[in-house]
XYZ file of C-alpha atoms in Angstrom:
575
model
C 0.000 0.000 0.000
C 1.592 3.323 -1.058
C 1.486 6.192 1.905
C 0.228 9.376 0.305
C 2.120 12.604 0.559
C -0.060 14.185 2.768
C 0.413 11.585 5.394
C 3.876 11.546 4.836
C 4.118 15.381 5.931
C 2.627 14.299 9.133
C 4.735 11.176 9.748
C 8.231 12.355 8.845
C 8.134 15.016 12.255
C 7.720 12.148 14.257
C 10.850 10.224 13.252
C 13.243 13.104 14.809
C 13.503 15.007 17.794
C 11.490 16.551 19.994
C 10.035 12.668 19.521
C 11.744 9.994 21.244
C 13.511 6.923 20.450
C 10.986 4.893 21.006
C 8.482 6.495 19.307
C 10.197 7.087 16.283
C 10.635 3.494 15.984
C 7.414 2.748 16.368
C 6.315 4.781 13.886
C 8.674 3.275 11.339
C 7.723 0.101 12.056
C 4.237 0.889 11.404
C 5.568 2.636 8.050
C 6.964 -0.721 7.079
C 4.697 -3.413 8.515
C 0.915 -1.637 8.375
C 0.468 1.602 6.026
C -3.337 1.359 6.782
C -2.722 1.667 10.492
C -0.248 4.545 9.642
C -2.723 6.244 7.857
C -5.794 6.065 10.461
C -3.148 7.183 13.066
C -2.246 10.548 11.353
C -4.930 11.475 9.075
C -6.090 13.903 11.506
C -6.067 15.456 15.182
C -7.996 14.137 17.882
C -10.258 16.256 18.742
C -12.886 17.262 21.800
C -15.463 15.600 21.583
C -19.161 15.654 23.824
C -17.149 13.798 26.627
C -13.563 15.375 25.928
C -11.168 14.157 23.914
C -11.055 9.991 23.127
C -9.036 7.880 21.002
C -7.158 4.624 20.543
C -3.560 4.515 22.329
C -0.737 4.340 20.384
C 1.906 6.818 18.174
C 0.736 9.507 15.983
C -1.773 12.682 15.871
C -4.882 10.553 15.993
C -3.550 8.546 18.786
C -3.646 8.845 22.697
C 0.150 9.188 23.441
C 2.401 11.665 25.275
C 2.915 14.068 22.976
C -0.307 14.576 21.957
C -1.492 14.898 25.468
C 1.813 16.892 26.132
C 0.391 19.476 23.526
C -3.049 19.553 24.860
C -1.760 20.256 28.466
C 0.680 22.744 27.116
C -2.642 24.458 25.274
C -4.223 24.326 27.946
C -1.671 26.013 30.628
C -1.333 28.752 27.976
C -4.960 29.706 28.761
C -5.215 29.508 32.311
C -1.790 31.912 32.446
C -3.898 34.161 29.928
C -7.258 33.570 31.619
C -5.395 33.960 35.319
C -2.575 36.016 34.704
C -2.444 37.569 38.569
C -3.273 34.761 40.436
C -2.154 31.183 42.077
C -3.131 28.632 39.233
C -4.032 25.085 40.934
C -5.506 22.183 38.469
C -6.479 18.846 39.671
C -5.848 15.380 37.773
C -7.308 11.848 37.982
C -7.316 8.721 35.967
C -9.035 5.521 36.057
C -7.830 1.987 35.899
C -7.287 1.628 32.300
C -3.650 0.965 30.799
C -1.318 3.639 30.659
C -3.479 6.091 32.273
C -1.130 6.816 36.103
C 1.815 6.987 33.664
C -0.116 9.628 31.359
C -1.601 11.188 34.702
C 1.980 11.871 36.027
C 3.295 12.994 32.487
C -0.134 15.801 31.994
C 1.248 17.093 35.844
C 4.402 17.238 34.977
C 3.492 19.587 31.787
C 1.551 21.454 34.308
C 4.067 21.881 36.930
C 6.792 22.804 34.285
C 4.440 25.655 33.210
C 4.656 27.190 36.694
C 0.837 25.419 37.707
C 0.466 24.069 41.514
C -0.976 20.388 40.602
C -3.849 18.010 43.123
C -2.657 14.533 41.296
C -4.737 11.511 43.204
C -2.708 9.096 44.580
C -4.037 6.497 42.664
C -7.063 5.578 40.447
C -10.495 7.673 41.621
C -13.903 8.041 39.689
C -14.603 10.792 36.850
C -16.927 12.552 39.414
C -14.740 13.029 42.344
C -12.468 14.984 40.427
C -15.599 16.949 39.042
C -16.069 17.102 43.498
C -12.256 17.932 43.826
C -11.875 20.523 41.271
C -14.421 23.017 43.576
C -13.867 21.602 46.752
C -9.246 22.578 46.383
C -10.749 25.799 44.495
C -8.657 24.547 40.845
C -9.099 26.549 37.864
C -8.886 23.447 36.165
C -9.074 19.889 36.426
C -7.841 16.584 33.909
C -9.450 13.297 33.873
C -7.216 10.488 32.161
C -10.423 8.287 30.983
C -12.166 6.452 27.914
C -15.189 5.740 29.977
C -16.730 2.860 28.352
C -14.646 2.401 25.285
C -12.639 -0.966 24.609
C -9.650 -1.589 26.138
C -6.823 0.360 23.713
C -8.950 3.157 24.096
C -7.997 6.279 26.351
C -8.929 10.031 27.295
C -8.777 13.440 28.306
C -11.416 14.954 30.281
C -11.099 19.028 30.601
C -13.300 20.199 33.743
C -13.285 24.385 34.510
C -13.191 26.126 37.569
C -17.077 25.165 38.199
C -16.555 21.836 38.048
C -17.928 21.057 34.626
C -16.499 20.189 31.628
C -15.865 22.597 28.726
C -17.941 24.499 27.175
C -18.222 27.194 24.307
C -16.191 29.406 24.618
C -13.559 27.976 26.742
C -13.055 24.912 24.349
C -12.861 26.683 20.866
C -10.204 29.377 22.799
C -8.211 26.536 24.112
C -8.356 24.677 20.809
C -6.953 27.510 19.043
C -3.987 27.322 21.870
C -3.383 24.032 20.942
C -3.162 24.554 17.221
C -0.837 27.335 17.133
C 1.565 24.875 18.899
C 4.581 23.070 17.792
C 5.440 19.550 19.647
C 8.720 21.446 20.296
C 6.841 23.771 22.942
C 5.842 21.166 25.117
C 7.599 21.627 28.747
C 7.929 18.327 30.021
C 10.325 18.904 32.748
C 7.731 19.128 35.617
C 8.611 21.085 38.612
C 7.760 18.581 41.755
C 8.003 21.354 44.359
C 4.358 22.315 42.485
C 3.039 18.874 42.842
C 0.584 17.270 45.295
C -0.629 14.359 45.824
C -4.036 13.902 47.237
C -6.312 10.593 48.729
C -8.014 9.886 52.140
C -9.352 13.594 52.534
C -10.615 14.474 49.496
C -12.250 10.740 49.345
C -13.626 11.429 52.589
C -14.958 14.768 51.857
C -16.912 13.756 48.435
C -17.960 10.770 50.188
C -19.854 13.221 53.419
C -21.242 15.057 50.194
C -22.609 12.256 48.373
C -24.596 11.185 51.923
C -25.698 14.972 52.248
C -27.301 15.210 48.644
C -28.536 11.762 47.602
C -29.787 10.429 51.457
C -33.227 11.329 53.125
C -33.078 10.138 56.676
C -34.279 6.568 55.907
C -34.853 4.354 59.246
C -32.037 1.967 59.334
C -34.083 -1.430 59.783
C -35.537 -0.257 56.158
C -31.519 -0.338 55.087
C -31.194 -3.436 56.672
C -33.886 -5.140 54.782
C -32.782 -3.857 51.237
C -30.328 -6.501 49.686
C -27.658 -4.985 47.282
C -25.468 -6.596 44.236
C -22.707 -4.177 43.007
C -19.909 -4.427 40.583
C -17.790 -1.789 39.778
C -16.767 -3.699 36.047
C -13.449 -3.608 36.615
C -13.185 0.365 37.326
C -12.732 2.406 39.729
C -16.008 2.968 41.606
C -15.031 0.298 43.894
C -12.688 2.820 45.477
C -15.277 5.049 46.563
C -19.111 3.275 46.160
C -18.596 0.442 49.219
C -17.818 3.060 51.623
C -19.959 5.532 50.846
C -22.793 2.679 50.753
C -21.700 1.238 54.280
C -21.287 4.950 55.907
C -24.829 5.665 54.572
C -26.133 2.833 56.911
C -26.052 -0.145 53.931
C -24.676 -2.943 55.498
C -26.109 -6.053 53.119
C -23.887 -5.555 50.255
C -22.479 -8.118 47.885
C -19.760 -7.354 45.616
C -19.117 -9.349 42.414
C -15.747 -10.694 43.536
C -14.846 -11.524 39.644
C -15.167 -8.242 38.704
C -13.681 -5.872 42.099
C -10.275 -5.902 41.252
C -9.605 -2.589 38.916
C -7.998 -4.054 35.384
C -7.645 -2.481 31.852
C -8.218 -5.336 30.085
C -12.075 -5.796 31.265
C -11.394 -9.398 31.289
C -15.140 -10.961 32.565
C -16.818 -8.339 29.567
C -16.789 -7.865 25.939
C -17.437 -4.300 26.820
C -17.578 -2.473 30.287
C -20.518 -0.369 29.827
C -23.781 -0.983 32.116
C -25.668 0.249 29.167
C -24.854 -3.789 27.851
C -27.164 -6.112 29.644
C -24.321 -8.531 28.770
C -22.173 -6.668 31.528
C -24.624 -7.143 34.149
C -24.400 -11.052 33.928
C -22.431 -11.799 36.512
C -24.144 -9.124 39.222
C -27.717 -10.637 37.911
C -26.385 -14.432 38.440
C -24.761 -13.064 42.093
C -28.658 -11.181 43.128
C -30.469 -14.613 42.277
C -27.810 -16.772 44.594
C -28.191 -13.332 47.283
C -31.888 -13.234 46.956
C -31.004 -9.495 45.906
C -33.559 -6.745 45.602
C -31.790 -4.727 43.136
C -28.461 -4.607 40.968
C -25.931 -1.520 39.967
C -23.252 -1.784 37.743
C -21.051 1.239 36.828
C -18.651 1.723 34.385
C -14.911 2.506 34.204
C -14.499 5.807 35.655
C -18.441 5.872 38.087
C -20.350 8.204 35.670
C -22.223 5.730 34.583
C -24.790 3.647 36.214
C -26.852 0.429 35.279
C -29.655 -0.650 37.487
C -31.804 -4.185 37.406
C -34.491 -4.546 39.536
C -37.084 -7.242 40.457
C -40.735 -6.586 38.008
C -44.091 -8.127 39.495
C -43.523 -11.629 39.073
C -39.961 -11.393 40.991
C -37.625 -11.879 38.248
C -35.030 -9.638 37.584
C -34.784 -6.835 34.549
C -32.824 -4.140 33.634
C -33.943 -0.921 33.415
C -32.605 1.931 30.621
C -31.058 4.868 31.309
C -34.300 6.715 30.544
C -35.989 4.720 32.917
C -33.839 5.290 36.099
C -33.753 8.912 35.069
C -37.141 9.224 35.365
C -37.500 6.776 38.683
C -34.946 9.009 40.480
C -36.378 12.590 38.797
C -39.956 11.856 40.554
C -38.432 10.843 43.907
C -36.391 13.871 43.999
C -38.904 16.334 42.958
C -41.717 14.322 45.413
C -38.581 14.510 48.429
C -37.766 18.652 47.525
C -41.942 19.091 46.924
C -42.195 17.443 51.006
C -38.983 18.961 53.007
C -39.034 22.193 51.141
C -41.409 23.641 49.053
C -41.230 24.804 45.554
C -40.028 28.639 45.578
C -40.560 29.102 41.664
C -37.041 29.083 40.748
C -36.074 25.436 40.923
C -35.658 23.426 37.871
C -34.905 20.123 36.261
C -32.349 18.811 33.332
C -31.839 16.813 30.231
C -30.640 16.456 26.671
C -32.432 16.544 23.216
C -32.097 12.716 22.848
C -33.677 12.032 26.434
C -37.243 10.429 27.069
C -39.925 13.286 26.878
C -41.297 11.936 30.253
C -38.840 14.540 32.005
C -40.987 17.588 30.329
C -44.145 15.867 31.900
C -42.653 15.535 35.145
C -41.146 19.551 35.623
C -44.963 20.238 34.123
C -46.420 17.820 36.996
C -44.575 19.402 39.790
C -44.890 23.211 38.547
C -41.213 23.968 37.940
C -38.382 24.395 34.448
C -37.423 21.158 32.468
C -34.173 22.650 31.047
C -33.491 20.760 27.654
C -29.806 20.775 26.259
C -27.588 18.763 24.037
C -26.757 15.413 24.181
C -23.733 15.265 27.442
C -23.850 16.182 30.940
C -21.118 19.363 30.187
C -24.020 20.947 28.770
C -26.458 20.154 32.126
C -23.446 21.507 34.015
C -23.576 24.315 31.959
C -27.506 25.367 32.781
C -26.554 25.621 36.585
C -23.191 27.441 35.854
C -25.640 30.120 33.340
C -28.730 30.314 35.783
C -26.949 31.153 39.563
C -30.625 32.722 40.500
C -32.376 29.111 40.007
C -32.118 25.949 42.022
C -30.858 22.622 40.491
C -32.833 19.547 41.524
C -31.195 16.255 39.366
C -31.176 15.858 35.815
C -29.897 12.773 33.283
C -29.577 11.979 30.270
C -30.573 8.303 28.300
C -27.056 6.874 28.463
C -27.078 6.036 31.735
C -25.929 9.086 33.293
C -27.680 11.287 36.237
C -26.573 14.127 38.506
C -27.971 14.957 42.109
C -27.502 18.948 42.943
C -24.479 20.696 41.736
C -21.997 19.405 44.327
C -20.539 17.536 41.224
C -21.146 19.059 37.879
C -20.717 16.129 35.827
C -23.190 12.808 35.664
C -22.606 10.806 39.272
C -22.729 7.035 39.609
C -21.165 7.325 43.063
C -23.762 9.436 44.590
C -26.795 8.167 41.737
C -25.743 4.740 43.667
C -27.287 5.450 46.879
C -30.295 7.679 45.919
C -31.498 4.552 43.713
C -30.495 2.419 47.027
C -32.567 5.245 48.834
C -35.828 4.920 46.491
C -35.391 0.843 46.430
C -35.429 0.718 50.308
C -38.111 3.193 50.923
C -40.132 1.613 48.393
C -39.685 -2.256 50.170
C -40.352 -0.642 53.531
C -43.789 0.327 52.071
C -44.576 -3.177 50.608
C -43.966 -1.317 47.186
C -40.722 -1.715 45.087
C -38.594 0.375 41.682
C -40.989 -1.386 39.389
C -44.391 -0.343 40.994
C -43.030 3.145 41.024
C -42.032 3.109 37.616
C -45.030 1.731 36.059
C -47.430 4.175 38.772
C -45.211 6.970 36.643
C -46.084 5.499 33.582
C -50.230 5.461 34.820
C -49.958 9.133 35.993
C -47.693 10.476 33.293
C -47.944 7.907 30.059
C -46.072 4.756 29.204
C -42.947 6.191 27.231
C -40.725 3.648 25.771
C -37.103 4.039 24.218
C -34.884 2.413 22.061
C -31.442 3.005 20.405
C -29.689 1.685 17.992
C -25.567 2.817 17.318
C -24.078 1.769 13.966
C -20.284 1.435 14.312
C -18.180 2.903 11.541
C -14.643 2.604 12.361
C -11.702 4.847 10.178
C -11.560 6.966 7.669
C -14.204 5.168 5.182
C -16.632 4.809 8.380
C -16.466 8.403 9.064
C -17.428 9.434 5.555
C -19.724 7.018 5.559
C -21.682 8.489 8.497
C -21.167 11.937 7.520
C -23.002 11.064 4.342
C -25.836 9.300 5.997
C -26.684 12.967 7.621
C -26.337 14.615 4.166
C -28.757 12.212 2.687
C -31.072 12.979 5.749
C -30.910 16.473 5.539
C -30.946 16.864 1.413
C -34.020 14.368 1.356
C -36.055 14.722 4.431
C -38.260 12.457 5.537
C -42.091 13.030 5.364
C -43.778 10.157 6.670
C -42.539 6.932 8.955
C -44.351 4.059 9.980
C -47.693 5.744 7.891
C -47.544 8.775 10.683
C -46.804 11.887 9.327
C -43.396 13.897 10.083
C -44.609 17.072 11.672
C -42.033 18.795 12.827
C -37.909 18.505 11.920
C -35.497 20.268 14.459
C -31.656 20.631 12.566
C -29.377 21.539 15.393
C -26.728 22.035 12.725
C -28.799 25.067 10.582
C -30.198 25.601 14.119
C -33.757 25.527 12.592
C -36.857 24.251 13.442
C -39.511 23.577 10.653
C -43.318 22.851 11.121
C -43.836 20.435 7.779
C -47.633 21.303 8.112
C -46.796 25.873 8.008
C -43.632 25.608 6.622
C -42.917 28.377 9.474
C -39.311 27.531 11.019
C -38.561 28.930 14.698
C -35.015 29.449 15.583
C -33.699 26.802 17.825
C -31.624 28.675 20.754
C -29.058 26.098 22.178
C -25.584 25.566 20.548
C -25.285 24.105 17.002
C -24.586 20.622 16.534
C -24.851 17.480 14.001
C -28.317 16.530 15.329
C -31.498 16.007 13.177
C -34.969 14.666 15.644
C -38.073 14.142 13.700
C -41.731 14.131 15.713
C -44.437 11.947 14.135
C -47.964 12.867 14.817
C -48.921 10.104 17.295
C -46.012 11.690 19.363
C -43.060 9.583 18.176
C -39.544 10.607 17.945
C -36.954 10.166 16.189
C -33.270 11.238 16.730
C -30.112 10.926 14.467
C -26.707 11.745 15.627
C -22.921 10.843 15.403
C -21.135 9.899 18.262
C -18.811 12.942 19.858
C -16.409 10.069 21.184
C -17.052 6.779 19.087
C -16.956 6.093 15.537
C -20.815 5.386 15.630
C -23.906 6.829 14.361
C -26.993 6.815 16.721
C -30.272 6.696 16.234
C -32.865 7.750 19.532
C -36.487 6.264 19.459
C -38.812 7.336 22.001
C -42.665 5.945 21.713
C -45.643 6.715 23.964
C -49.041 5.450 24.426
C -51.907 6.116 27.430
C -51.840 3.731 30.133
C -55.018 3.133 31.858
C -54.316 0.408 34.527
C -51.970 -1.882 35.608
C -53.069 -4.952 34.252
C -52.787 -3.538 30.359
C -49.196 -3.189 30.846
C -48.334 -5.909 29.012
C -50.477 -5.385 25.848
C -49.188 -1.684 25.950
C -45.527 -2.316 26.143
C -46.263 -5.238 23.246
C -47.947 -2.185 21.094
C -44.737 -0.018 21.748
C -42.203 -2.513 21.099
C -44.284 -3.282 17.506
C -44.431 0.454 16.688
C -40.355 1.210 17.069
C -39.462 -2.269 15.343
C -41.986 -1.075 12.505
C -40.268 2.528 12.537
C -36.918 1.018 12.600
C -38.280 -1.077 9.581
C -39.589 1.343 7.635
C -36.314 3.287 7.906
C -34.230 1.091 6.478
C -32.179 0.729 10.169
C -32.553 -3.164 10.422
């Protein structure tokens, strides 16, 4: 295979200095042995994504690797020396328990510290939303999370939080972008400084552990904790750190922790993928709850942002609930709870993303207050508390799996969404209820909504063409009618337009632009397209709705539902 010129120009810097030994021969061994490979690791830059920056490790500018974290890091201290020219400039880092990720902790603070930046580096690996906690609680401008999340195992990150303790946002991330791109590798300052570098455990932990108790507990009598029987695994990550002791310092003593799966390890070795959005990654915790007699399952992912939840239905058997579902279990309880112990003042609201069942809008509407709607990842959540000081954030989530309690952390929370859902579970048993009956009494009072998704993997170069034209074909040859319901409504969050099929009036949609199309069907379907910001997938969003009138047509409704998105799915060619 011959390697064009263009890829050339961006391989032949790496085979001198500022690029190591090492490197350089890894890069000529991939010039010799796999030209493909060469090519889909310097075609382009890795970029920031909805959940930060994400890509396979290895050598080369679309590669996770020192240098191109190096560059980011140097980008980034740039900016916070512009953005905090007169004052003491702290950041704090954390990584999870994939490969590589201490070593590329230590090498991010050491870029840091060489830049003249005090760095909080944890000890060793701690979830995603403790540094979210730690970036606040030290008073950092900044804060770096080495994590892929979910992603297989050659996959790693970089997570940007800001002084609020979300992630980036307009402007911040185009401004430090730029930064990066006027750099040369030869600017990176490696040589940290380790008079400027901390290293933080026990209090921190301790402190984000009092604050998960403080904003996801509500004074539950302790025999009803006794009674509740809990499976956990933290899949191999590093929620196990943190998610046992904050459980057992709530008052939740009967706790059984998949023993195959407690030990932190890269290689995910019990899972084809570690994401509790699999049901195949709950198969061990769901064989563990039937040998425990269990009343309800959580699984989080990697880094505990990310929560999966099984529960027992009416006939005792256990099923897993999706991401939409536990978002709207948890919603109602906390809005019921803050509705109870404190009144509404007016100024309290709710939030979710685009993609995200509808059910939250019914709920806000139920209770009086704001559903905030936003794009699809929690930065953008974050974001609504960080632009509205003068209102009150309750919880909000979004479908994948992801929920936040207050704005202690500003980022989604399995460590703290862990015991609320442990709170609701035992309060619910204590009243001879359980999860289930409270979801489907939410689906009698507010409708029986019903989601599906479906993610198309494209991997490389040819995959992301491939997906980019799939949203030029949607957009040059819209879609009028699906499943024999009629398209409505289209909302293109890339034209930021929204366009009533029946007026042909459009309304100006006011949140940020992005590669999103959602189509609404007249029976109050909808349908959502969208590329991954961190995978090389396409996903489509399906959320279907129907009246519920009692209990005891649950199954003939959810048999209606699950006909209507398999004929949509159908009808779009999506099989």
């Amino acid at each position: 295979m011959k390697i064009e010129r263009e890829i050339l120009d961006k391989v032949n810097p790496w085979l001198e200095s500022p690029f190591d030994i090492e490197t350089q021969d890894l890069v000529k061994d991939l010039m010799t042995s796999d030209p493909s490979k060469l090519e889909d690791s310097f075609y382009k830059n890795l970029e920031f994504g909805t959940g930060g920056m994400r890509g396979i490790m290895g050598v080369g500018t679309n590669r996770i690797n020192k240098y191109t974290l190096g560059k980011n890091t140097q980008g980034l201290s740039n900016y916070l020396k512009k953005c905090f020219s007169n004052e003491n400039i702290k950041v704090a880092i954390a990584y999870d328990c994939r490969h590589n990720s201490k070593s590329l902790a230590k090498i991010v603070a050491d870029v840091f510290t060489a830049n003249g930046i005090e760095v909080f580096l944890f000890s060793d690996l701690r979830p995603t939303p403790e540094l979210s906690f730690a970036v606040k609680h030290l008073k950092c401008k900044a804060g770096i999370v080495l994590t892929a999340s979910h992603n297989p195992p050659e996959y790693n990150g970089y997570k940007v939080y800001w002084e609020d303790g979300g992630q980036l946002v307009p402007p911040q991330d185009g401004e430090i972008i730029q930064e990066i791109e006027q750099l040369a590798y030869t600017d990176i300052l490696f040589s940290g400084n380790e008079t400027l570098l901390n290293y933080i455990d026990k209090e921190v932990d301790q402190a984000f552990i009092d604050s998960c108790i403080q904003n996801a507990s509500f004074n539950i009598p302790q025999e009803s904790k006794d009674q509740l029987k809990i499976v956990f695994t933290p899949l191999h990550g590093t929620s196990v750190t943190i998610i046992p002791s904050v459980l057992e310092q709530a008052g939740y003593k009967n706790v059984s922790i998949v023993s195959e799966q407690k030990e932190p390890n890269g290689d995910f070795p019990t899972v084809k993928s570690p994401n509790p959005e699999e049901p195949e990654a709950l198969k061990l915790a769901l064989e563990l709850a039937e040998k425990t007699g269990a009343d309800i399952v959580i699984g989080t992912d990697p880094d505990s942002d990310r929560l999966g939840v099984a529960v027992r239905d009416s006939n005792g058997t256990m099923i897993l609930l999706n991401g939409n579902q536990t978002m709207a279990i948890m919603t109602a309880f906390l809005l019921e709870q803050w509705k109870r112990n404190k009144g509404f003042k007016g100024n309290e609201f709710i939030g979710t993303t685009i993609v995200s069942t509808p059910m939250m809008l019914e709920l806000a509407s139920a209770y009086g207050i704001e559903c905030k709607v936003g794009l699809t990842g929690f930065k953008w959540i974050a974001k609504m508390i960080k632009d509205f000081p003068e209102q009150q954030f309750i919880g909000g989530g979004e479908e994948s799996f992801g929920y936040m309690i207050g704005d202690a952390v500003r980022d989604k929370d399995a460590v703290a969404s862990t015991l609320l859902v442990c709170e609701i579970a035992a309060i619910a048993k204590a009243a001879g209820s359980s999860i289930y009956q409270e979801l489907l009494n939410l689906y009698l009072d507010y409708g029986f909504y019903k989601e599906h998704l479906i993610s198309l993997t494209k991997k490389g170069i040819e995959g992301a063409n491939e997906i980019k034209q799939m949203m030029i074909d949607l957009r040059e040859n819209p879609v009028s009618e699906i499943n024999g319901e009629r398209v409505i409504f289209i909302e293109d969050y890339q034209s930021s337009e929204a366009r009533n099929l029946f007026t042909e009036e459009i309304e100006p949609i006011e949140i940020p632009k992005s590669n999103v199309l959602i189509y609404y069907l007249e029976d109050g379907s909808k349908i959502c397209a969208r590329p991954s910001g961190t995978e090389p997938k396409i996903k489509f969003y399906f959320s279907v709705n129907t009246d519920l009138q009692s209990l005891d047509k649950i199954a003939s409704a959810e048999a209606y539902l699950n006909q209507k998105i398999e004929n949509i799915i159908s009808d779009m060619n999506l099989n």
